[in-house]
Short mmCIF file of C-alpha atoms in Angstrom, two decimals:
data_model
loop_
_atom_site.label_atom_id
_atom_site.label_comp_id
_atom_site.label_asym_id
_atom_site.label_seq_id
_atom_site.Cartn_x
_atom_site.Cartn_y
_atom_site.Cartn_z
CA UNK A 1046 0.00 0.00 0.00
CA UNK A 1047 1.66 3.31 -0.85
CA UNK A 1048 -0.77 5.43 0.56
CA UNK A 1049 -0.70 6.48 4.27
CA UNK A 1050 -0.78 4.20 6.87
CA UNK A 1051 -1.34 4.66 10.15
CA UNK A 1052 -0.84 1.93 13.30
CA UNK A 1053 -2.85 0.87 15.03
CA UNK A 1054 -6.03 0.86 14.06
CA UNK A 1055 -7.43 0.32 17.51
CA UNK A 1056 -6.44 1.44 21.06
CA UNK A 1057 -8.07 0.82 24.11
CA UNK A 1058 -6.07 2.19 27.32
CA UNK A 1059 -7.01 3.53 31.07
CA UNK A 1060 -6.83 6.74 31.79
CA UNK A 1061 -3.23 8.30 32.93
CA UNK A 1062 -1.78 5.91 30.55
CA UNK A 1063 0.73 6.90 27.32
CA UNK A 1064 -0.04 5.73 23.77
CA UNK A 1065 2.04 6.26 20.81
CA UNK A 1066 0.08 6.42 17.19
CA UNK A 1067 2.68 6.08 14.10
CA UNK A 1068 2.16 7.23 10.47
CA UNK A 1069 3.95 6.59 7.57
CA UNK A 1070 2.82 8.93 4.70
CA UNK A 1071 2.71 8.55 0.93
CA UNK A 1072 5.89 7.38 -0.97
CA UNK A 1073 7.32 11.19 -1.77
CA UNK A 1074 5.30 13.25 0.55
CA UNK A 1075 7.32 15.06 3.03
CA UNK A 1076 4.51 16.56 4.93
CA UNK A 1077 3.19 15.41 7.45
CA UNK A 1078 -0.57 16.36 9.78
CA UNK A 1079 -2.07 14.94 13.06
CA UNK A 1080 -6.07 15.57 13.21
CA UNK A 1081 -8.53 14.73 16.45
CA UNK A 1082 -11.39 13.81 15.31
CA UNK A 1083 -14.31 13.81 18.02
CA UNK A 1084 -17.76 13.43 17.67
CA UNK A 1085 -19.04 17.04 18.98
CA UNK A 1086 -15.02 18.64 17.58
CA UNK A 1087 -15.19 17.63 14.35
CA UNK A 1088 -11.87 17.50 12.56
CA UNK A 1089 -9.22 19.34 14.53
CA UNK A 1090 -5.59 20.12 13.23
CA UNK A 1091 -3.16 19.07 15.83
CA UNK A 1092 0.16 19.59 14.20
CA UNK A 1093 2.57 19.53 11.28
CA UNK A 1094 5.82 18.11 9.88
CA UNK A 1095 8.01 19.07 7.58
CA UNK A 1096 10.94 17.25 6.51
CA UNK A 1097 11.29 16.31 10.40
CA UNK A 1098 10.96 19.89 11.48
CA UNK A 1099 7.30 21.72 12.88
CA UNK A 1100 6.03 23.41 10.91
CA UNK A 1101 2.35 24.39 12.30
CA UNK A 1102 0.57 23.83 15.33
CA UNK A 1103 -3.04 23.88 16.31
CA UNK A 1104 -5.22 22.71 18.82
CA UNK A 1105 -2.77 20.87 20.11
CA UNK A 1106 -2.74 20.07 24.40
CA UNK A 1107 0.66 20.19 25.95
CA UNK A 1108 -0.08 16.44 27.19
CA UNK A 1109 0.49 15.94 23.80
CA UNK A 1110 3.50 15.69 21.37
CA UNK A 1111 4.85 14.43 17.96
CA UNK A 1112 7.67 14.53 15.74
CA UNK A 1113 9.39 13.54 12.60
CA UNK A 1114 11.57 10.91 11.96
CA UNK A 1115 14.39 11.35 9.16
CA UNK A 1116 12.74 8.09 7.04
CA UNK A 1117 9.67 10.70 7.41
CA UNK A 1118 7.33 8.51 9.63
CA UNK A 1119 5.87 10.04 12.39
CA UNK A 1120 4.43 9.69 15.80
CA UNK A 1121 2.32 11.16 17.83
CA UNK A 1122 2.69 10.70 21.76
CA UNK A 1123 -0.70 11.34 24.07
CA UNK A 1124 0.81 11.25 27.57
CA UNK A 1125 -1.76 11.27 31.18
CA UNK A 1126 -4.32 10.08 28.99
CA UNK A 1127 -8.44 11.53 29.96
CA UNK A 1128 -11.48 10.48 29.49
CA UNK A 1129 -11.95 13.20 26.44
CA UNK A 1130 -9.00 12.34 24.66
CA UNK A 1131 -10.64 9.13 23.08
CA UNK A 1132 -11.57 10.25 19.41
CA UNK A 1133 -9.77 9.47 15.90
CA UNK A 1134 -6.58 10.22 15.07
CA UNK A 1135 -5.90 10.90 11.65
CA UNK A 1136 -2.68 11.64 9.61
CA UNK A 1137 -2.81 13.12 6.45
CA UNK A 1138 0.56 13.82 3.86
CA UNK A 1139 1.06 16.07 1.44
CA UNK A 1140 4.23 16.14 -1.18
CA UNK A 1141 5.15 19.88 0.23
CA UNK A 1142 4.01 22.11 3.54
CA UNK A 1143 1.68 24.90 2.23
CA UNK A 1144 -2.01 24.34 3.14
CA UNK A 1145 -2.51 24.69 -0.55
CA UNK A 1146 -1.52 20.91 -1.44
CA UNK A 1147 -4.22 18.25 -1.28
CA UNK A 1148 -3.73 15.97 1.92
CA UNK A 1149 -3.98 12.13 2.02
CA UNK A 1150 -5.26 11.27 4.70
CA UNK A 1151 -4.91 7.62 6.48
CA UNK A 1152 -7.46 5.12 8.21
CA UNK A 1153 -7.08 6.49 11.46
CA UNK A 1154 -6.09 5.36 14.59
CA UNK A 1155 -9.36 4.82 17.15
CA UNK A 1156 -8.38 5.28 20.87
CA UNK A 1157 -10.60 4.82 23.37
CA UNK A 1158 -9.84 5.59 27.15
CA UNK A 1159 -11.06 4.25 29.79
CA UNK B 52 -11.71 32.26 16.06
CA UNK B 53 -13.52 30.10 13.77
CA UNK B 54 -12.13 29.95 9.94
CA UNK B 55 -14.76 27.84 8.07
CA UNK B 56 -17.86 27.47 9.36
CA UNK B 57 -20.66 24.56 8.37
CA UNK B 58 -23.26 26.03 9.88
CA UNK B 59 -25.76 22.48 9.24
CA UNK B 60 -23.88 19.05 11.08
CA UNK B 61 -26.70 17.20 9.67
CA UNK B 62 -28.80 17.25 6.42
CA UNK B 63 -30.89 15.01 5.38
CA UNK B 64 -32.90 14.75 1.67
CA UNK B 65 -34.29 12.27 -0.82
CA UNK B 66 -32.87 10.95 -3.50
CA UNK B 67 -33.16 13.12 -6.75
CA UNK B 68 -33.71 16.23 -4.39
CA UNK B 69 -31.23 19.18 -4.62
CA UNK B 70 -28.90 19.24 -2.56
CA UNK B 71 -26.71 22.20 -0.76
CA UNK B 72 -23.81 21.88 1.97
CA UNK B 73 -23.10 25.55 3.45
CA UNK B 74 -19.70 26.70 3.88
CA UNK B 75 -18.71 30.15 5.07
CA UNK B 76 -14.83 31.05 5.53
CA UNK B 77 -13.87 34.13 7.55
CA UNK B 78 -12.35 36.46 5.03
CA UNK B 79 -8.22 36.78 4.34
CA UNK B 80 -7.49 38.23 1.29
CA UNK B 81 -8.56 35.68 -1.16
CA UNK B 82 -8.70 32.38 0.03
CA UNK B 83 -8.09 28.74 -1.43
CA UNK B 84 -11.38 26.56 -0.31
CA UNK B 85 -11.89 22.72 -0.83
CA UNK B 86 -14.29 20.66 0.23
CA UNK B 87 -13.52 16.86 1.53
CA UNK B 88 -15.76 13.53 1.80
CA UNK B 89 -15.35 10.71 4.13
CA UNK B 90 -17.70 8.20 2.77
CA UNK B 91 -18.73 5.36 5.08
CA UNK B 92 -15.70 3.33 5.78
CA UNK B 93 -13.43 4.96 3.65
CA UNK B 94 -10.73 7.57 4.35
CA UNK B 95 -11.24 11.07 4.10
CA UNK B 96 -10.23 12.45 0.84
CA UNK B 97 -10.79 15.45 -1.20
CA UNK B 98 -13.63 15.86 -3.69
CA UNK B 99 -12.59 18.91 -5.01
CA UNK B 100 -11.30 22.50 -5.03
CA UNK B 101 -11.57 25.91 -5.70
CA UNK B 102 -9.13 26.52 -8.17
CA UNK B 103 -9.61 23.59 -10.36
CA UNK B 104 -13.46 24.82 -10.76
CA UNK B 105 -14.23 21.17 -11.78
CA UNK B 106 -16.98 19.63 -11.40
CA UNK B 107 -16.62 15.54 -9.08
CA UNK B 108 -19.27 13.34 -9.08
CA UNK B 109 -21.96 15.92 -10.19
CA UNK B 110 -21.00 18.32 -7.33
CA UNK B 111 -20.28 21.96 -7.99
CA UNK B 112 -18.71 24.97 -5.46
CA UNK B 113 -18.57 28.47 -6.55
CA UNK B 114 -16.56 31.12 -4.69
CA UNK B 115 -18.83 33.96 -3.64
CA UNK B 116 -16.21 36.60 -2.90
CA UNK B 117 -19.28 38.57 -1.73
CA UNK B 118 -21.13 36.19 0.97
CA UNK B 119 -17.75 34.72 1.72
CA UNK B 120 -19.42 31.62 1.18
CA UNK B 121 -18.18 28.11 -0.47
CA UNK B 122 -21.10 26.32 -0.55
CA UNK B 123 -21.08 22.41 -2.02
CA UNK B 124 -23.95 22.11 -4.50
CA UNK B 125 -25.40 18.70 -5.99
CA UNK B 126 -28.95 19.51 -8.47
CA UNK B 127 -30.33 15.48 -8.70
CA UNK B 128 -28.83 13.85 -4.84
CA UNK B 129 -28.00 10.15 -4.99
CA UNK B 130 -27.59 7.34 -1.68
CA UNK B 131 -24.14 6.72 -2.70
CA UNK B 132 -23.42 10.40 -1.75
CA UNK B 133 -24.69 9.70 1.70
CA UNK B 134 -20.84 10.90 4.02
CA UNK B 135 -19.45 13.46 5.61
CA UNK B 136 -18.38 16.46 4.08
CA UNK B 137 -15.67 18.68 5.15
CA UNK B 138 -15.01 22.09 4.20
CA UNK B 139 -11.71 23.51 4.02
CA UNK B 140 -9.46 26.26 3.48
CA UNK B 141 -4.95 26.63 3.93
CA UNK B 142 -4.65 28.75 6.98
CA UNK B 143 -1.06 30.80 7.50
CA UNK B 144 0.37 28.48 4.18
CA UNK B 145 1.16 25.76 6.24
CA UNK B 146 -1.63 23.84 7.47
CA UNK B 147 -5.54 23.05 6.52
CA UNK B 148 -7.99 24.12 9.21
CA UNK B 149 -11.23 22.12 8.56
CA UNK B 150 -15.20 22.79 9.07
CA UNK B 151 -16.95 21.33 11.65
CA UNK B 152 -18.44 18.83 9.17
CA UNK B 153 -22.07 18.20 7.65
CA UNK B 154 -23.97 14.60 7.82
CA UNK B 155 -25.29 14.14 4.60
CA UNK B 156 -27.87 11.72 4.13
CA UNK B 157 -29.85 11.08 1.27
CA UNK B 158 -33.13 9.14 1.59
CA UNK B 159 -33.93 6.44 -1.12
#
């Protein structure tokens, strides 16, 4: 599959707990994006990767953290995990950084916390 | 502040009915808008943009400078495009900040 992929696909944890999600993007894309995606949120922008540096960050909580590895996958880290932080996760690539470039997005990673 | 707003999370019509998804942007100079689908149990992806002016699967969106408005329009709705659309627009050139989402369900 050489679209994004994202691991795993399910995550059930208890609360105060750390998870790690991983993406690999699209063969070529260099960009990288972490959404929440919560029932009464919508899709929120967490934060983006370029070329293993930041490039953007949103909504993101400080419990919360990612980076950039130089083979371009990525990870995001959710650290003293809550109730509200169960949602989707989803990555999304994109062959350069502006928000002008269509984003592939992956399954998403479904964490629930309990 | 909010960026794009979808001011509808649900809609619901019947097949062959018109069909319009709302999408309002909060105006910055002049802005690149797209609109995104998540169909059931498939990935998000995007159904189309602004600058291409295409039209994807019978859907059109028109720019309206004016309104500020990016509304989705569909004239004859079909079940298959029953999903979730997204509207969104590049904030500060790096990143894509994304509409609350609209239900769209259309009604054999």
């Amino acid at each position: 599959d050489s679209g994004v992929t994202q691991t795993p696909k399910h995550l059930i944890t208890a609360t105060g707990q750390r998870v790690t999600l991983r993406c690999s993007p699209r063969s070529g894309d260099l960009s990288v994006y972490w959404y929440q995606q919560s029932l009464d949120q919508g899709l929120q922008f967490l934060i983006q990767y370029y070329n293993g540096e930041e490039r953007a960050k949103g909504n993101i909580l400080e419990r919360f953290s990612a980076q950039q590895f130089p083979d371009l996958h990525s990870e995001l880290n959710l650290s003293s995990l809550e109730l509200g932080d169960s949602a989707l996760y989803f990555c999304a690539s994109s062959v350069e950084a502006g928000g002008f470039n269509e984003q592939f997005f992956g399954p998403g990673t479904r964490l629930t916390v309990l | 502040a909010q960026r794009v707003t979808q001011p509808e999370k649900l809609l619901s019509v019947f097949k062959g009915a018109p069909v319009e998804l709302k999408c309002n942007y909060s105006y910055s100079g002049s802005p690149e808008l797209f609109w995104y689908v998540q169909y059931s149990r498939q990935r998000l992806q995007l159904l189309l943009r602004h600058i291409s002016r295409e039209s994807i699967k019978g859907f059109t969106a028109d720019l309206n400078k004016g309104e500020t408005s990016f509304h989705l329009k569909k004239p004859f709705a079909q079940e298959e495009d029953s999903a979730m659309y997204y509207c969104a627009r590049p904030w500060n050139n790096n990143d894509m900040r994304f509409g609350a989402g609209t239900r769209l369900t259309v009604k054999p």
